[in-house]
Amino acid sequence: MELHKIVSLLEKYLEAETTLKEEKLLQDYFSSGNVDPSLEQYRPLFQFFATEKEIVLAEEEKVITLPRKLNKKKLLLTLSSIAAILVLALSVFQFSDFQKGHTVVEGNHELAMKNTQDLFNMVTGAVANSKENLMYLREIQKTKNKLIITK
């Protein structure tokens, strides 16, 4: 190949303006034993690309096994199942402990009824007292609104 054509292709190559066909011509030229001494400095560059290309091709031939991809729905279902089982087991144990701690005493139903009525009376009294306090707060609010005029 003519020297001036190789030099112009090399300049285009260094400017990253060559096509694949032109790069192949340069590769073939520098791979041959007939390289001009003024261009001998570029020979290792093209030899490097040739050897790297062979290494990449050799690596592509290797079979790579990828780890199995987890299905998100299946993982979510599995985790929720485990959580449900744990909640159920804890509930059973808590309920059995609750029953052991609370034994039912047969006997004085009248005393239990009186205690329950007293409890209801206390709750009713607290609610009535709260209503009175609420009415008192409403009266204070009305009075405040009469005394303080807000715009």
PDB file of C-alpha atoms in Angstrom:
ATOM      1  CA  MET A   1       0.000   0.000   0.000  1.00  0.00           C
ATOM      2  CA  GLU A   2       1.240   3.505  -0.670  1.00  0.00           C
ATOM      3  CA  LEU A   3       2.961   5.259   2.198  1.00  0.00           C
ATOM      4  CA  HIS A   4       1.094   8.566   1.892  1.00  0.00           C
ATOM      5  CA  LYS A   5      -2.261   6.731   1.997  1.00  0.00           C
ATOM      6  CA  ILE A   6      -1.212   4.887   5.181  1.00  0.00           C
ATOM      7  CA  VAL A   7      -0.042   8.170   6.740  1.00  0.00           C
ATOM      8  CA  SER A   8      -3.358   9.890   5.923  1.00  0.00           C
ATOM      9  CA  LEU A   9      -5.313   6.911   7.311  1.00  0.00           C
ATOM     10  CA  LEU A  10      -3.153   6.976  10.433  1.00  0.00           C
ATOM     11  CA  GLU A  11      -3.840  10.688  10.932  1.00  0.00           C
ATOM     12  CA  LYS A  12      -7.586  10.055  10.518  1.00  0.00           C
ATOM     13  CA  TYR A  13      -7.291   7.133  12.972  1.00  0.00           C
ATOM     14  CA  LEU A  14      -5.616   9.300  15.597  1.00  0.00           C
ATOM     15  CA  GLU A  15      -8.402  11.872  15.166  1.00  0.00           C
ATOM     16  CA  ALA A  16     -11.007   9.069  15.550  1.00  0.00           C
ATOM     17  CA  GLU A  17     -12.468   9.699  12.093  1.00  0.00           C
ATOM     18  CA  THR A  18     -11.810   6.347  10.401  1.00  0.00           C
ATOM     19  CA  THR A  19     -14.350   3.755   9.433  1.00  0.00           C
ATOM     20  CA  LEU A  20     -14.105   0.119  10.439  1.00  0.00           C
ATOM     21  CA  LYS A  21     -12.895  -0.780   6.969  1.00  0.00           C
ATOM     22  CA  GLU A  22     -10.091   1.801   7.154  1.00  0.00           C
ATOM     23  CA  GLU A  23      -9.101   0.560  10.610  1.00  0.00           C
ATOM     24  CA  LYS A  24      -8.952  -2.970   9.240  1.00  0.00           C
ATOM     25  CA  LEU A  25      -6.598  -1.727   6.473  1.00  0.00           C
ATOM     26  CA  LEU A  26      -4.330  -0.162   9.091  1.00  0.00           C
ATOM     27  CA  GLN A  27      -4.440  -3.330  11.200  1.00  0.00           C
ATOM     28  CA  ASP A  28      -3.488  -5.456   8.208  1.00  0.00           C
ATOM     29  CA  TYR A  29      -0.663  -3.083   7.255  1.00  0.00           C
ATOM     30  CA  PHE A  30       0.902  -3.012  10.726  1.00  0.00           C
ATOM     31  CA  SER A  31       0.458  -6.775  11.144  1.00  0.00           C
ATOM     32  CA  SER A  32       2.428  -7.436   7.977  1.00  0.00           C
ATOM     33  CA  GLY A  33       6.213  -7.543   8.074  1.00  0.00           C
ATOM     34  CA  ASN A  34       6.423  -4.751   5.496  1.00  0.00           C
ATOM     35  CA  VAL A  35       6.111  -1.615   7.707  1.00  0.00           C
ATOM     36  CA  ASP A  36       7.907   1.594   6.802  1.00  0.00           C
ATOM     37  CA  PRO A  37      10.601   2.485   9.397  1.00  0.00           C
ATOM     38  CA  SER A  38       9.090   5.963   9.948  1.00  0.00           C
ATOM     39  CA  LEU A  39       5.799   4.308  11.063  1.00  0.00           C
ATOM     40  CA  GLU A  40       7.408   1.574  13.140  1.00  0.00           C
ATOM     41  CA  GLN A  41       6.482   3.417  16.358  1.00  0.00           C
ATOM     42  CA  TYR A  42       2.762   2.687  15.728  1.00  0.00           C
ATOM     43  CA  ARG A  43       3.260  -1.059  15.285  1.00  0.00           C
ATOM     44  CA  PRO A  44       3.019  -1.952  19.048  1.00  0.00           C
ATOM     45  CA  LEU A  45      -0.283  -0.065  19.254  1.00  0.00           C
ATOM     46  CA  PHE A  46      -1.928  -2.181  16.586  1.00  0.00           C
ATOM     47  CA  GLN A  47      -0.319  -5.375  17.916  1.00  0.00           C
ATOM     48  CA  PHE A  48      -1.771  -4.578  21.327  1.00  0.00           C
ATOM     49  CA  PHE A  49      -5.274  -4.179  19.868  1.00  0.00           C
ATOM     50  CA  ALA A  50      -4.929  -7.470  17.990  1.00  0.00           C
ATOM     51  CA  THR A  51      -3.893  -9.390  21.110  1.00  0.00           C
ATOM     52  CA  GLU A  52      -6.602  -7.737  23.201  1.00  0.00           C
ATOM     53  CA  LYS A  53      -9.201  -8.668  20.618  1.00  0.00           C
ATOM     54  CA  GLU A  54      -8.102 -12.313  20.852  1.00  0.00           C
ATOM     55  CA  ILE A  55      -8.287 -12.210  24.664  1.00  0.00           C
ATOM     56  CA  VAL A  56     -11.774 -10.709  24.574  1.00  0.00           C
ATOM     57  CA  LEU A  57     -12.931 -13.326  22.094  1.00  0.00           C
ATOM     58  CA  ALA A  58     -11.483 -16.085  24.267  1.00  0.00           C
ATOM     59  CA  GLU A  59     -13.262 -14.703  27.337  1.00  0.00           C
ATOM     60  CA  GLU A  60     -16.563 -14.492  25.473  1.00  0.00           C
ATOM     61  CA  GLU A  61     -16.391 -18.206  24.768  1.00  0.00           C
ATOM     62  CA  LYS A  62     -16.422 -19.018  28.485  1.00  0.00           C
ATOM     63  CA  VAL A  63     -19.810 -19.962  29.877  1.00  0.00           C
ATOM     64  CA  ILE A  64     -20.781 -17.810  32.799  1.00  0.00           C
ATOM     65  CA  THR A  65     -23.518 -19.066  35.075  1.00  0.00           C
ATOM     66  CA  LEU A  66     -25.414 -16.249  36.686  1.00  0.00           C
ATOM     67  CA  PRO A  67     -27.103 -16.617  40.044  1.00  0.00           C
ATOM     68  CA  ARG A  68     -30.806 -17.284  39.917  1.00  0.00           C
ATOM     69  CA  LYS A  69     -32.854 -14.136  39.910  1.00  0.00           C
ATOM     70  CA  LEU A  70     -35.288 -13.981  42.796  1.00  0.00           C
ATOM     71  CA  ASN A  71     -38.894 -13.503  41.909  1.00  0.00           C
ATOM     72  CA  LYS A  72     -40.126 -10.565  44.013  1.00  0.00           C
ATOM     73  CA  LYS A  73     -43.682 -11.865  44.294  1.00  0.00           C
ATOM     74  CA  LYS A  74     -42.508 -15.299  45.417  1.00  0.00           C
ATOM     75  CA  LEU A  75     -40.123 -13.756  47.956  1.00  0.00           C
ATOM     76  CA  LEU A  76     -42.866 -11.484  49.312  1.00  0.00           C
ATOM     77  CA  LEU A  77     -45.263 -14.426  49.587  1.00  0.00           C
ATOM     78  CA  THR A  78     -42.679 -16.526  51.410  1.00  0.00           C
ATOM     79  CA  LEU A  79     -41.814 -13.758  53.872  1.00  0.00           C
ATOM     80  CA  SER A  80     -45.457 -12.968  54.579  1.00  0.00           C
ATOM     81  CA  SER A  81     -46.168 -16.675  55.179  1.00  0.00           C
ATOM     82  CA  ILE A  82     -43.314 -16.885  57.677  1.00  0.00           C
ATOM     83  CA  ALA A  83     -44.554 -13.740  59.438  1.00  0.00           C
ATOM     84  CA  ALA A  84     -48.104 -15.116  59.636  1.00  0.00           C
ATOM     85  CA  ILE A  85     -46.863 -18.384  61.136  1.00  0.00           C
ATOM     86  CA  LEU A  86     -44.813 -16.503  63.741  1.00  0.00           C
ATOM     87  CA  VAL A  87     -47.767 -14.281  64.699  1.00  0.00           C
ATOM     88  CA  LEU A  88     -50.046 -17.309  65.015  1.00  0.00           C
ATOM     89  CA  ALA A  89     -47.534 -19.204  67.164  1.00  0.00           C
ATOM     90  CA  LEU A  90     -46.981 -16.213  69.449  1.00  0.00           C
ATOM     91  CA  SER A  91     -50.743 -15.708  69.783  1.00  0.00           C
ATOM     92  CA  VAL A  92     -51.270 -19.327  70.834  1.00  0.00           C
ATOM     93  CA  PHE A  93     -48.531 -19.110  73.458  1.00  0.00           C
ATOM     94  CA  GLN A  94     -49.797 -15.763  74.793  1.00  0.00           C
ATOM     95  CA  PHE A  95     -53.372 -17.069  75.012  1.00  0.00           C
ATOM     96  CA  SER A  96     -52.275 -20.198  76.871  1.00  0.00           C
ATOM     97  CA  ASP A  97     -50.248 -18.070  79.335  1.00  0.00           C
ATOM     98  CA  PHE A  98     -53.249 -15.755  79.776  1.00  0.00           C
ATOM     99  CA  GLN A  99     -55.506 -18.682  80.657  1.00  0.00           C
ATOM    100  CA  LYS A 100     -53.003 -20.039  83.184  1.00  0.00           C
ATOM    101  CA  GLY A 101     -52.788 -16.690  84.972  1.00  0.00           C
ATOM    102  CA  HIS A 102     -56.549 -16.075  85.161  1.00  0.00           C
ATOM    103  CA  THR A 103     -58.426 -18.817  86.875  1.00  0.00           C
ATOM    104  CA  VAL A 104     -62.162 -18.512  87.256  1.00  0.00           C
ATOM    105  CA  VAL A 105     -63.285 -18.653  90.851  1.00  0.00           C
ATOM    106  CA  GLU A 106     -66.714 -20.083  91.361  1.00  0.00           C
ATOM    107  CA  GLY A 107     -68.685 -18.497  94.033  1.00  0.00           C
ATOM    108  CA  ASN A 108     -69.612 -14.974  95.024  1.00  0.00           C
ATOM    109  CA  HIS A 109     -71.554 -13.706  92.004  1.00  0.00           C
ATOM    110  CA  GLU A 110     -73.351 -11.091  94.049  1.00  0.00           C
ATOM    111  CA  LEU A 111     -70.063  -9.489  95.088  1.00  0.00           C
ATOM    112  CA  ALA A 112     -68.891  -9.444  91.467  1.00  0.00           C
ATOM    113  CA  MET A 113     -72.196  -7.838  90.415  1.00  0.00           C
ATOM    114  CA  LYS A 114     -71.886  -5.165  93.105  1.00  0.00           C
ATOM    115  CA  ASN A 115     -68.284  -4.396  92.127  1.00  0.00           C
ATOM    116  CA  THR A 116     -69.308  -4.077  88.478  1.00  0.00           C
ATOM    117  CA  GLN A 117     -72.184  -1.723  89.368  1.00  0.00           C
ATOM    118  CA  ASP A 118     -69.844   0.404  91.482  1.00  0.00           C
ATOM    119  CA  LEU A 119     -67.426   0.601  88.572  1.00  0.00           C
ATOM    120  CA  PHE A 120     -70.199   1.691  86.203  1.00  0.00           C
ATOM    121  CA  ASN A 121     -71.367   4.331  88.711  1.00  0.00           C
ATOM    122  CA  MET A 122     -67.823   5.709  88.932  1.00  0.00           C
ATOM    123  CA  VAL A 123     -67.570   5.903  85.136  1.00  0.00           C
ATOM    124  CA  THR A 124     -70.990   7.575  84.892  1.00  0.00           C
ATOM    125  CA  GLY A 125     -70.004  10.096  87.558  1.00  0.00           C
ATOM    126  CA  ALA A 126     -66.780  10.902  85.704  1.00  0.00           C
ATOM    127  CA  VAL A 127     -68.682  11.439  82.454  1.00  0.00           C
ATOM    128  CA  ALA A 128     -71.243  13.695  84.176  1.00  0.00           C
ATOM    129  CA  ASN A 129     -68.467  15.673  85.855  1.00  0.00           C
ATOM    130  CA  SER A 130     -66.746  16.061  82.487  1.00  0.00           C
ATOM    131  CA  LYS A 131     -69.983  17.375  80.973  1.00  0.00           C
ATOM    132  CA  GLU A 132     -70.288  19.960  83.741  1.00  0.00           C
ATOM    133  CA  ASN A 133     -66.692  21.047  83.220  1.00  0.00           C
ATOM    134  CA  LEU A 134     -67.312  21.299  79.485  1.00  0.00           C
ATOM    135  CA  MET A 135     -70.356  23.515  80.073  1.00  0.00           C
ATOM    136  CA  TYR A 136     -68.262  25.657  82.406  1.00  0.00           C
ATOM    137  CA  LEU A 137     -65.591  26.036  79.683  1.00  0.00           C
ATOM    138  CA  ARG A 138     -68.255  27.044  77.155  1.00  0.00           C
ATOM    139  CA  GLU A 139     -69.526  29.771  79.501  1.00  0.00           C
ATOM    140  CA  ILE A 140     -65.985  31.069  79.958  1.00  0.00           C
ATOM    141  CA  GLN A 141     -65.546  31.139  76.174  1.00  0.00           C
ATOM    142  CA  LYS A 142     -68.789  33.123  75.702  1.00  0.00           C
ATOM    143  CA  THR A 143     -67.775  35.623  78.374  1.00  0.00           C
ATOM    144  CA  LYS A 144     -64.323  36.014  76.889  1.00  0.00           C
ATOM    145  CA  ASN A 145     -65.857  36.662  73.461  1.00  0.00           C
ATOM    146  CA  LYS A 146     -68.049  39.404  74.928  1.00  0.00           C
ATOM    147  CA  LEU A 147     -65.132  41.094  76.692  1.00  0.00           C
ATOM    148  CA  ILE A 148     -62.496  40.737  74.006  1.00  0.00           C
ATOM    149  CA  ILE A 149     -63.525  41.817  70.547  1.00  0.00           C
ATOM    150  CA  THR A 150     -61.416  40.134  67.877  1.00  0.00           C
ATOM    151  CA  LYS A 151     -61.432  41.230  64.284  1.00  0.00           C
TER     152      LYS A 151
END
